PDB file of C-alpha atoms and ligand atoms in Angstrom:
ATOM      1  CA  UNK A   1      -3.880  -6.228  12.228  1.00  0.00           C
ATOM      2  CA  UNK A   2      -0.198  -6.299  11.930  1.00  0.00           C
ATOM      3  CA  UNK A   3       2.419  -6.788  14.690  1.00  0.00           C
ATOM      4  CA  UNK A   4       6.235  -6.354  14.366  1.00  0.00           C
ATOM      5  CA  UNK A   5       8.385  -7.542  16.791  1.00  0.00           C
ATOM      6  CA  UNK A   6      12.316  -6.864  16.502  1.00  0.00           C
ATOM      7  CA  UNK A   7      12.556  -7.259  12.389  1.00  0.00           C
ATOM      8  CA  UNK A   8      15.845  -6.958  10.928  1.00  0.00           C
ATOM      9  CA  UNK A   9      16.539  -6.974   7.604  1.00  0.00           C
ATOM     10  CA  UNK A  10      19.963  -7.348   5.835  1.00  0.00           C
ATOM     11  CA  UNK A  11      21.114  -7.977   2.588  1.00  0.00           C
ATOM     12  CA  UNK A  12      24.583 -10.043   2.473  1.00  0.00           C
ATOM     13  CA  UNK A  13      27.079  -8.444  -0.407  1.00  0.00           C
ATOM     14  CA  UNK A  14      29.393 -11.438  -0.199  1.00  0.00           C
ATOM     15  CA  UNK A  15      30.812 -11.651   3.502  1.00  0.00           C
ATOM     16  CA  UNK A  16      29.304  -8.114   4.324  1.00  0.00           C
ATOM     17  CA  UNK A  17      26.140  -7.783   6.532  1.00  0.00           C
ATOM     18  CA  UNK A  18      24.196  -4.704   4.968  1.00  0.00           C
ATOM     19  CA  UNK A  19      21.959  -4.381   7.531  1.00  0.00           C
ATOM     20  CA  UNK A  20      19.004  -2.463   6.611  1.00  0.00           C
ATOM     21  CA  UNK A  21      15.769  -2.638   9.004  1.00  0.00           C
ATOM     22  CA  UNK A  22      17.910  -2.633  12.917  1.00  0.00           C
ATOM     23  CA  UNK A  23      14.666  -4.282  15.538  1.00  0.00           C
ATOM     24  CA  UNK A  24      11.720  -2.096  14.623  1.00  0.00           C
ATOM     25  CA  UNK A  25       8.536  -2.707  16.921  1.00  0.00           C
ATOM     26  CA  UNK A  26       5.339  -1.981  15.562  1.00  0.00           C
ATOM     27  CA  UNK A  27       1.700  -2.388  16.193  1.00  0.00           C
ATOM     28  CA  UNK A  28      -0.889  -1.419  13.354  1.00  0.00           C
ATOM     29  CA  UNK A  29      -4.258  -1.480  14.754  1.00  0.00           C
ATOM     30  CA  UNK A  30      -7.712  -2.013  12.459  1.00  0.00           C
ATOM     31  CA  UNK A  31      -9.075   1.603  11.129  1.00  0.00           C
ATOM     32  CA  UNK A  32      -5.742   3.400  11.636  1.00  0.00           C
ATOM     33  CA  UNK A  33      -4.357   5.546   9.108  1.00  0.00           C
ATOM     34  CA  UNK A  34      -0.902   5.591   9.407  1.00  0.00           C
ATOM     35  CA  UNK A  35       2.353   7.956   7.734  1.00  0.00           C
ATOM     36  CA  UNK A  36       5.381   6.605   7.158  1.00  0.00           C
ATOM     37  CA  UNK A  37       8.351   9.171   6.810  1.00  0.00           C
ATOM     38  CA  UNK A  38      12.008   8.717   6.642  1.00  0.00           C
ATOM     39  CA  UNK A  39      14.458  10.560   4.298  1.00  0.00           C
ATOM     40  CA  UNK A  40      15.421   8.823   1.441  1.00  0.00           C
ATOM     41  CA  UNK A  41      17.158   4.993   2.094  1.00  0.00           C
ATOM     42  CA  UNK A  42      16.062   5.178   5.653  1.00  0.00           C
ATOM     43  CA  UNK A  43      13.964   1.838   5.000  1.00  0.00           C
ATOM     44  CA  UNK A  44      10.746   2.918   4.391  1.00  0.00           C
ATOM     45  CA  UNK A  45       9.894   0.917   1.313  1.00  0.00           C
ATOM     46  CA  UNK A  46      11.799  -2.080   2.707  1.00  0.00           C
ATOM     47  CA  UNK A  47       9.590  -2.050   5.959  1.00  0.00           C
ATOM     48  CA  UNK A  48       6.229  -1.630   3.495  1.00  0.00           C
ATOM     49  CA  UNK A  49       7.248  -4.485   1.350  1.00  0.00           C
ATOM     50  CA  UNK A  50       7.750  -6.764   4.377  1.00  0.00           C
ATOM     51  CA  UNK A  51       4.153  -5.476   5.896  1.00  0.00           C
ATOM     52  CA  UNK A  52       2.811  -6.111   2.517  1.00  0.00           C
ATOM     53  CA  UNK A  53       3.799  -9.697   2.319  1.00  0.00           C
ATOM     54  CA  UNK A  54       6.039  -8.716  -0.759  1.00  0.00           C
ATOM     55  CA  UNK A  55       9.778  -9.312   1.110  1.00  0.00           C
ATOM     56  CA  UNK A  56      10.127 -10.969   4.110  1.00  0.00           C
ATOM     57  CA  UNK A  57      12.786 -10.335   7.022  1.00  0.00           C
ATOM     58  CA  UNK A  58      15.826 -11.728   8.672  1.00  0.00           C
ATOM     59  CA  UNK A  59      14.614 -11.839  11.673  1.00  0.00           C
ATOM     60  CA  UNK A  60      11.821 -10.932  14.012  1.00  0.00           C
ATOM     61  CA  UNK A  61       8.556 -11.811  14.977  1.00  0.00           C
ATOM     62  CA  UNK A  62       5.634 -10.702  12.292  1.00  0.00           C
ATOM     63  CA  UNK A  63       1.845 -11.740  12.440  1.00  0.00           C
ATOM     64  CA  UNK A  64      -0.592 -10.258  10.257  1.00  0.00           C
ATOM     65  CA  UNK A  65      -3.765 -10.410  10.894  1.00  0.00           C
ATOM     66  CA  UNK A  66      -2.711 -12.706  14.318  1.00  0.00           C
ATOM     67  CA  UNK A  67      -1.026 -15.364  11.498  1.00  0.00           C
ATOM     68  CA  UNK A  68       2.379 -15.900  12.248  1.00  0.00           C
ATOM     69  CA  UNK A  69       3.644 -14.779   8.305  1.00  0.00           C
ATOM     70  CA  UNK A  70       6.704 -17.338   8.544  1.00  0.00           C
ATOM     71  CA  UNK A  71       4.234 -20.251   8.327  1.00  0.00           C
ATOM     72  CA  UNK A  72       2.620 -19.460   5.393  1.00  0.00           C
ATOM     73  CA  UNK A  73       3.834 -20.852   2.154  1.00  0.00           C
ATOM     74  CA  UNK A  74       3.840 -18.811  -1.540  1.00  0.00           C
ATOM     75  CA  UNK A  75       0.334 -19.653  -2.043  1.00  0.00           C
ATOM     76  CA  UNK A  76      -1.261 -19.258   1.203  1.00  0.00           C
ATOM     77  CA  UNK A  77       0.778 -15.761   0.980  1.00  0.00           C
ATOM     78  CA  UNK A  78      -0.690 -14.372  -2.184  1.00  0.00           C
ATOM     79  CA  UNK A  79      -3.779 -15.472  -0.866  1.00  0.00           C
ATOM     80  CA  UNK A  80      -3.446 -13.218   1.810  1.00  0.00           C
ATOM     81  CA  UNK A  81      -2.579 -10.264  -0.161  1.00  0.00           C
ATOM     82  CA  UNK A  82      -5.325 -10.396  -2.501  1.00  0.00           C
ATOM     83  CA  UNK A  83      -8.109 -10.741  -0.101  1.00  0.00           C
ATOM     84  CA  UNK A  84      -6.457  -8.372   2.595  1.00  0.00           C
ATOM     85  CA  UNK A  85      -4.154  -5.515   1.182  1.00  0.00           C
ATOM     86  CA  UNK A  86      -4.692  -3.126  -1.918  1.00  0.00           C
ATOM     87  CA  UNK A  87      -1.314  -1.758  -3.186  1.00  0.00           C
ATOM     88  CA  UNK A  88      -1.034   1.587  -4.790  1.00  0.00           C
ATOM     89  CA  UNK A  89       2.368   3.155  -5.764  1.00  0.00           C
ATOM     90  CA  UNK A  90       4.164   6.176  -6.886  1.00  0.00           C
ATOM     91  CA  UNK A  91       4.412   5.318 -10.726  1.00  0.00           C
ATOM     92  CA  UNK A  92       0.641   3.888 -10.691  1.00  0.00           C
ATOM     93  CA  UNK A  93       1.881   0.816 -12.701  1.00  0.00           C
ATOM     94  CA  UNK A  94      -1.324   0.822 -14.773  1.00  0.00           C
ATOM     95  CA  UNK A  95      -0.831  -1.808 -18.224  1.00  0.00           C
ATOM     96  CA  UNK A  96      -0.635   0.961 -20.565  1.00  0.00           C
ATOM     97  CA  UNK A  97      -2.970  -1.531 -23.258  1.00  0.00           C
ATOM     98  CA  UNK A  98      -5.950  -1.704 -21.179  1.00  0.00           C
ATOM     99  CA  UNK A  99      -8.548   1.041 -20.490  1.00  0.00           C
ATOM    100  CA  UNK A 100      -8.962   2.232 -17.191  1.00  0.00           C
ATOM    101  CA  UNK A 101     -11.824  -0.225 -16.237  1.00  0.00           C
ATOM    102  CA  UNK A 102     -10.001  -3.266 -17.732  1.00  0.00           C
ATOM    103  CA  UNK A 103      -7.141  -1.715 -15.233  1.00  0.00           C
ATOM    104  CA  UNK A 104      -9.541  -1.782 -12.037  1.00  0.00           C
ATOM    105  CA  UNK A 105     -10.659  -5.225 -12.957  1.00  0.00           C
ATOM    106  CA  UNK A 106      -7.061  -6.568 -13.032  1.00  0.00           C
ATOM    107  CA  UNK A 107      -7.204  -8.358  -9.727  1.00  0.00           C
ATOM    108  CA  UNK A 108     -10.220  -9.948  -9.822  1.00  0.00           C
ATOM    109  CA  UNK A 109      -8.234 -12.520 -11.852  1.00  0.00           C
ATOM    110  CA  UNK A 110      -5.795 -13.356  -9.232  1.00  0.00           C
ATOM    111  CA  UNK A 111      -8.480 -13.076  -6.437  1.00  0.00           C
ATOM    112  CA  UNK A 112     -10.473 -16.418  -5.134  1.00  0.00           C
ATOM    113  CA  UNK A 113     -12.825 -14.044  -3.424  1.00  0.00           C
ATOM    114  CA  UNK A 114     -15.899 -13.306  -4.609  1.00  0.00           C
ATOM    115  CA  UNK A 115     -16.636 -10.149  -6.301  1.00  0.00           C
ATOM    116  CA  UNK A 116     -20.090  -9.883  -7.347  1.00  0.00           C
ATOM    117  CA  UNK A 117     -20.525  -7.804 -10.453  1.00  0.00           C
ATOM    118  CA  UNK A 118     -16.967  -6.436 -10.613  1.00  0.00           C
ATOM    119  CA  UNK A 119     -17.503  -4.674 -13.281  1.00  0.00           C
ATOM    120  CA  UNK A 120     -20.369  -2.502 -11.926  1.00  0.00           C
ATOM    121  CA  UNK A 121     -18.407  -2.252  -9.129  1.00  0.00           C
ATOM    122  CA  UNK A 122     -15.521  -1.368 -11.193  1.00  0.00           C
ATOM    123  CA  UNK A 123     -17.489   1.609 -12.781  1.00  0.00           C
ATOM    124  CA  UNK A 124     -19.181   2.690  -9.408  1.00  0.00           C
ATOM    125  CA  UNK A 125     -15.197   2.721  -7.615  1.00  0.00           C
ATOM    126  CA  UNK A 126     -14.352   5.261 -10.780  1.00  0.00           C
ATOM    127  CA  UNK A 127     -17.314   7.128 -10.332  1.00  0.00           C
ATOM    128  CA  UNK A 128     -16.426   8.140  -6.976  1.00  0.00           C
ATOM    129  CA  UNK A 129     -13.327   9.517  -7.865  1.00  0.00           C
ATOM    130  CA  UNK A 130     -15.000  11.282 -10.662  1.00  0.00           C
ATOM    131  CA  UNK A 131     -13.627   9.333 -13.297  1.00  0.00           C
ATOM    132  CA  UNK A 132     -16.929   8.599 -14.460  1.00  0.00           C
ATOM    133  CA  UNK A 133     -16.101   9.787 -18.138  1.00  0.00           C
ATOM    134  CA  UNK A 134     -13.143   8.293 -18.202  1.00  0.00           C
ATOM    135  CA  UNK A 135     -13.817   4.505 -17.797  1.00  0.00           C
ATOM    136  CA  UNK A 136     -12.563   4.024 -21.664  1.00  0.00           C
ATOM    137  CA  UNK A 137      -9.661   5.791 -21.862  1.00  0.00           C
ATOM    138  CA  UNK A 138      -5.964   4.266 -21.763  1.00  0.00           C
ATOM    139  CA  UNK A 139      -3.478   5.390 -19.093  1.00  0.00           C
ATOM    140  CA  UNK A 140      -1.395   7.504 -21.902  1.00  0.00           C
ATOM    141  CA  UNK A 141      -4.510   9.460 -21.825  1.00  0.00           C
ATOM    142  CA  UNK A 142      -4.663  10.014 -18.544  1.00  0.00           C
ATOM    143  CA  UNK A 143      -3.274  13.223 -16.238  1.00  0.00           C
ATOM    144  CA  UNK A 144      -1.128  11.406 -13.665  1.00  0.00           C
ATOM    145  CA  UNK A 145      -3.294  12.204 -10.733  1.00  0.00           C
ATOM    146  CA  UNK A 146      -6.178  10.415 -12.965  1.00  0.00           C
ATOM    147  CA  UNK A 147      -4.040   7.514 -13.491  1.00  0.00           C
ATOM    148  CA  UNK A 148      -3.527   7.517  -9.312  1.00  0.00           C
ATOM    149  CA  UNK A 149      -7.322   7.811  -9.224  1.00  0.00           C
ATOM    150  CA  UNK A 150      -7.479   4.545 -11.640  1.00  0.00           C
ATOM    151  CA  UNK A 151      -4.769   2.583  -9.605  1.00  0.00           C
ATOM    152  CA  UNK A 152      -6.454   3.709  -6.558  1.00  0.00           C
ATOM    153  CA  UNK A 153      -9.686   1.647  -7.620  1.00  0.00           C
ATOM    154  CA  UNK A 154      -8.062  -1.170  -8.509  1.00  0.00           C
ATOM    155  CA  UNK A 155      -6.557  -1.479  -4.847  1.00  0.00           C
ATOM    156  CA  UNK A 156     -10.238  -1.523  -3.880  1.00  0.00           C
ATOM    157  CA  UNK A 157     -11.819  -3.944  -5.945  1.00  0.00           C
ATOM    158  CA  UNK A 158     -10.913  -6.830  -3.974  1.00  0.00           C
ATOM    159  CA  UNK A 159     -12.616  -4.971  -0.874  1.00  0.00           C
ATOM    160  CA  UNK A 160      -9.042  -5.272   0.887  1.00  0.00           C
ATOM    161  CA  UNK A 161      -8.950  -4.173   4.890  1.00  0.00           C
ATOM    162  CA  UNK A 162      -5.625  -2.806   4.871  1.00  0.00           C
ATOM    163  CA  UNK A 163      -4.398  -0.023   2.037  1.00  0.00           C
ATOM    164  CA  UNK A 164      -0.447   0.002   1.188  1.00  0.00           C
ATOM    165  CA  UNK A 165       0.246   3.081  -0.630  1.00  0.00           C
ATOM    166  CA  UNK A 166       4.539   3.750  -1.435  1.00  0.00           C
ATOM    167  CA  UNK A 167       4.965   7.485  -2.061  1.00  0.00           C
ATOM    168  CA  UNK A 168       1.505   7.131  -4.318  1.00  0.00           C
ATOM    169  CA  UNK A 169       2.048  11.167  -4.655  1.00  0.00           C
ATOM    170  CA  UNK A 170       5.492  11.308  -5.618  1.00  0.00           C
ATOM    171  CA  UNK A 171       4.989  11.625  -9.380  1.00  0.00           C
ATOM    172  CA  UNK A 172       2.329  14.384  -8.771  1.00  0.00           C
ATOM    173  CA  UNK A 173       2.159  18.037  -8.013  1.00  0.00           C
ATOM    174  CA  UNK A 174       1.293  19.595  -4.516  1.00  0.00           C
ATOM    175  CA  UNK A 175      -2.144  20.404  -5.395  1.00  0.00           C
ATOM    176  CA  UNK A 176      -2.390  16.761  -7.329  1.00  0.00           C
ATOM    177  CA  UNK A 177      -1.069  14.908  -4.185  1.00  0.00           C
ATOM    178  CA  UNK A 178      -2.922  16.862  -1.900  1.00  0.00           C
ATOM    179  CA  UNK A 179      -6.147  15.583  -3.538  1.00  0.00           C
ATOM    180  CA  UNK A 180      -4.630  11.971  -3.642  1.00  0.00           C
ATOM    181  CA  UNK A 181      -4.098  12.334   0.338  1.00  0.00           C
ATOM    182  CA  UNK A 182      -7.950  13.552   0.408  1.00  0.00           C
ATOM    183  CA  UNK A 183      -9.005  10.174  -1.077  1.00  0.00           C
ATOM    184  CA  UNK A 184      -6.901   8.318   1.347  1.00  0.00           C
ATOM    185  CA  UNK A 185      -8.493   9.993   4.173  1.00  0.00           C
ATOM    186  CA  UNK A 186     -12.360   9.358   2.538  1.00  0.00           C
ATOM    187  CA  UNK A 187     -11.382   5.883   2.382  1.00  0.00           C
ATOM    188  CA  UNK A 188     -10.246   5.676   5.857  1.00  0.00           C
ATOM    189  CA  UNK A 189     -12.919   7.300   7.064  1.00  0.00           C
ATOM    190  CA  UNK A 190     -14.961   4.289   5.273  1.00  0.00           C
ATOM    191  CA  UNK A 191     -12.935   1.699   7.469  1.00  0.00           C
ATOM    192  CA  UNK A 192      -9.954   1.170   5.429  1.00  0.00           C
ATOM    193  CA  UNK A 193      -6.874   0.681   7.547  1.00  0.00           C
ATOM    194  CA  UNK A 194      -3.967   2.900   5.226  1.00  0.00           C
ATOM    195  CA  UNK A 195      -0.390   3.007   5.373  1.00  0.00           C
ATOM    196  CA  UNK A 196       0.806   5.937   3.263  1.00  0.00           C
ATOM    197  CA  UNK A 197       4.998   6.191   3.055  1.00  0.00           C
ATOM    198  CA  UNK A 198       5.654   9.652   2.189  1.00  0.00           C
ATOM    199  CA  UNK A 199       9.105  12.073   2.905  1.00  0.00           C
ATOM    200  CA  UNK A 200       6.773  14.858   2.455  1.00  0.00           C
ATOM    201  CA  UNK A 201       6.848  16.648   5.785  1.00  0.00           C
ATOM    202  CA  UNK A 202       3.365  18.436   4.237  1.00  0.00           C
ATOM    203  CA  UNK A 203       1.329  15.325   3.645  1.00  0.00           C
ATOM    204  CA  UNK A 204       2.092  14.114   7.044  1.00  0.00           C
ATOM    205  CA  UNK A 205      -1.052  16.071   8.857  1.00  0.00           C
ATOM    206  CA  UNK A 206      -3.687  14.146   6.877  1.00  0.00           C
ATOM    207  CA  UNK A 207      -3.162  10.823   9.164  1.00  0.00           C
ATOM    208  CA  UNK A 208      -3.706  10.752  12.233  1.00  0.00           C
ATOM    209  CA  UNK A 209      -0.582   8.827  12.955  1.00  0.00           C
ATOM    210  CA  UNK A 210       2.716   9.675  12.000  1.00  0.00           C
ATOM    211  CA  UNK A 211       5.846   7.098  12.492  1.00  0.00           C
ATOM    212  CA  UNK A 212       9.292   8.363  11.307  1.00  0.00           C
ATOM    213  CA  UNK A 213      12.361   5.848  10.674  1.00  0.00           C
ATOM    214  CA  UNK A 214      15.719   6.650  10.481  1.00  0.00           C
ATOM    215  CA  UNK A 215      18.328   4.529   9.476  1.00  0.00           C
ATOM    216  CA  UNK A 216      16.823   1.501   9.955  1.00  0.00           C
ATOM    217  CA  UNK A 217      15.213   2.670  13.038  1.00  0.00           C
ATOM    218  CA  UNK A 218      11.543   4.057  14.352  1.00  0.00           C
ATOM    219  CA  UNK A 219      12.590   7.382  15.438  1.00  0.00           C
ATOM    220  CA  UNK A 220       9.304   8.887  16.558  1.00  0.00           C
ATOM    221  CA  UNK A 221       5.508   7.433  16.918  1.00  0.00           C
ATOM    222  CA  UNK A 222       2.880  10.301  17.290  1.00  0.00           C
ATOM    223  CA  UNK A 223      -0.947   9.871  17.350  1.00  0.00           C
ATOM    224  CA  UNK A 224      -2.526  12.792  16.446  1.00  0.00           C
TER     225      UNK A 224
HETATM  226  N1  ATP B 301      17.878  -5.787  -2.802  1.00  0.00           N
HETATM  227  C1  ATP B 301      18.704  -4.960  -2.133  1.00  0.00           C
HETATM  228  N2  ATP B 301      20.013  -5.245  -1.986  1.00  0.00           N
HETATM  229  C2  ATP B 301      20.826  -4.435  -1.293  1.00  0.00           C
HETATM  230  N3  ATP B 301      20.449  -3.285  -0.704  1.00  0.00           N
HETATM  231  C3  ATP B 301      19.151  -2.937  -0.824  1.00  0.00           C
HETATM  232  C4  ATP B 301      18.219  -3.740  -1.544  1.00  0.00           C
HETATM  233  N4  ATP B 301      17.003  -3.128  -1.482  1.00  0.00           N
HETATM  234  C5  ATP B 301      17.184  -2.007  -0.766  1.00  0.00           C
HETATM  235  N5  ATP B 301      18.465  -1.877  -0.374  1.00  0.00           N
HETATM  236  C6  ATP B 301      19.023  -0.774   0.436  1.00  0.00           C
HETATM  237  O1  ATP B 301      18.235  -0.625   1.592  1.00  0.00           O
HETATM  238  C7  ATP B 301      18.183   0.736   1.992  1.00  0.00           C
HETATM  239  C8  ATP B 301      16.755   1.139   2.236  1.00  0.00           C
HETATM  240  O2  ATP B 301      16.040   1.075   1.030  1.00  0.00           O
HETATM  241  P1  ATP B 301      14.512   1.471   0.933  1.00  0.00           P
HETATM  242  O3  ATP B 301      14.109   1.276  -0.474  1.00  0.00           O
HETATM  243  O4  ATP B 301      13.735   0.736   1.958  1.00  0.00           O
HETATM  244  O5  ATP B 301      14.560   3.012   1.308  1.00  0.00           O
HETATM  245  P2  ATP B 301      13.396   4.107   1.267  1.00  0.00           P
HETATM  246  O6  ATP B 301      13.307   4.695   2.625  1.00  0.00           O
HETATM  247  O7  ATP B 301      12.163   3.520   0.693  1.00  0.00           O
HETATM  248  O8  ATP B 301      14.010   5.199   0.278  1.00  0.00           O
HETATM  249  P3  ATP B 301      13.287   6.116  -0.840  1.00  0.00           P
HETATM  250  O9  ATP B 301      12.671   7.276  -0.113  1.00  0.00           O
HETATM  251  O10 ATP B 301      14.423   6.558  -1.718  1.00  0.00           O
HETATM  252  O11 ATP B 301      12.298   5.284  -1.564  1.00  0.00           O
HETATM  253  C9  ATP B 301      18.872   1.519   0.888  1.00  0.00           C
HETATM  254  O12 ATP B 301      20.161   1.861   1.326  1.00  0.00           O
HETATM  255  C10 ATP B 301      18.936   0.543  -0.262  1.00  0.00           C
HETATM  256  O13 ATP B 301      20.056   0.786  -1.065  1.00  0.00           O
HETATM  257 MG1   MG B 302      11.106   3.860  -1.056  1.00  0.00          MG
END
């Protein structure tokens, strides 16, 4: 699904190389479900925003989904992303004016594939993560681990292949983010292939492959 060969990535403060992503190789495979961990500025969201088609590198090889990614233009780019990846991230980034449905059904906009009966879908995605009596309320009333739940669906009504999740328990407690890590693994279990970046050590048993990065670097790569 996604192969990485040698990507750099620098940013250039005037004359000064800041080199921030030194050759990482990577394979992710279809139906994996992958942890990312790395202290904090080791690269982690940097490496997820290139996988995710959000940044792109300095150099390197990178195909996703065996397309070379440097041949695609803007369009054919965010054409990729909403058919193939769901994003979910630690401050759920739901529009605080629209209920939790309206939330879910935010992509379907963007999307040219075709949904059929999103909103049933919509309600049946928030059902399964028991937010069945919740489908009218606003964000503001919303726990935060409810509010995950919501941004959670709303990676999935697209029916993406690939799940891209940045510290998505970070503004939660243990118990909270434990749950969160629950749904990730139900959804794997359904065929998603998920990439969860965490730096907490205790969330790292519920993939069943951990890679760590530091500095810039893959320091380990265990299947489990
Ligand atoms: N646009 C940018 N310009 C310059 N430096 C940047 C830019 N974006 C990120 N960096 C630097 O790249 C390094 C890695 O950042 P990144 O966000 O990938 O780390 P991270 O592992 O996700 O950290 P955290 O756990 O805190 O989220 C950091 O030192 C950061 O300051
Ligand atoms: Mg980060």
């Amino acid at each position: 699904m996604i192969i990485l060969k040698n990507i750099k990535k620098s940013y250039f403060i005037g004359e000064r190389e800041l080199s921030i992503l030194k050759g990482i190789n990577l394979r992710i495979h279809k139906g994996e479900f992958v942890i990312l961990m790395g202290v904090s500025g080791s690269g982690k969201t940097t490496l997820m925003n290139i996988m995710g088609l959000l940044d792109t590198k300095t150099y390197g090889e990178f195909y996703f989904m065996d397309t070379r990614v440097e041949d695609l233009n803007d369009e054919a780019l965010a054409g990729f992303r909403n058919r193939h990846i769901g994003f979910v991230f630690q401050q759920f980034f739901l529009l605080p004016y629209l209920n939790a449905i309206e939330n879910v059904l935010i992509p379907i906009v963007y999307s040219d594939k075709e949904i059929r009966h999103p909103r049933e879908k919509a309600r049946q995605l928030l059902e399964r993560f028991n937010l069945a009596d919740r489908t009218h309320n606003r964000p503001a009333q919303l726990s935060g681990g409810e509010q995950q739940r919501v941004a959670i669906a709303r990676a999935l009504i697209n029916d993406p292949d690939l799940i891209l999740a940045d510290e998505p328990t970070g503004a939660l407690d243990s118990k909270t983010g434990g749950e969160i890590m629950e749904l990730f693994r139900m959804l794997n279990e359904d065929g998603k292939t998920v990439l969860v970046v965490t730096h907490d050590p205790k969330l790292a048993s519920y993939g069943k492959r951990l890679i760590r990065i530091e500095d810039g670097t893959i320091s380990e790569d265990i299947t489990t």
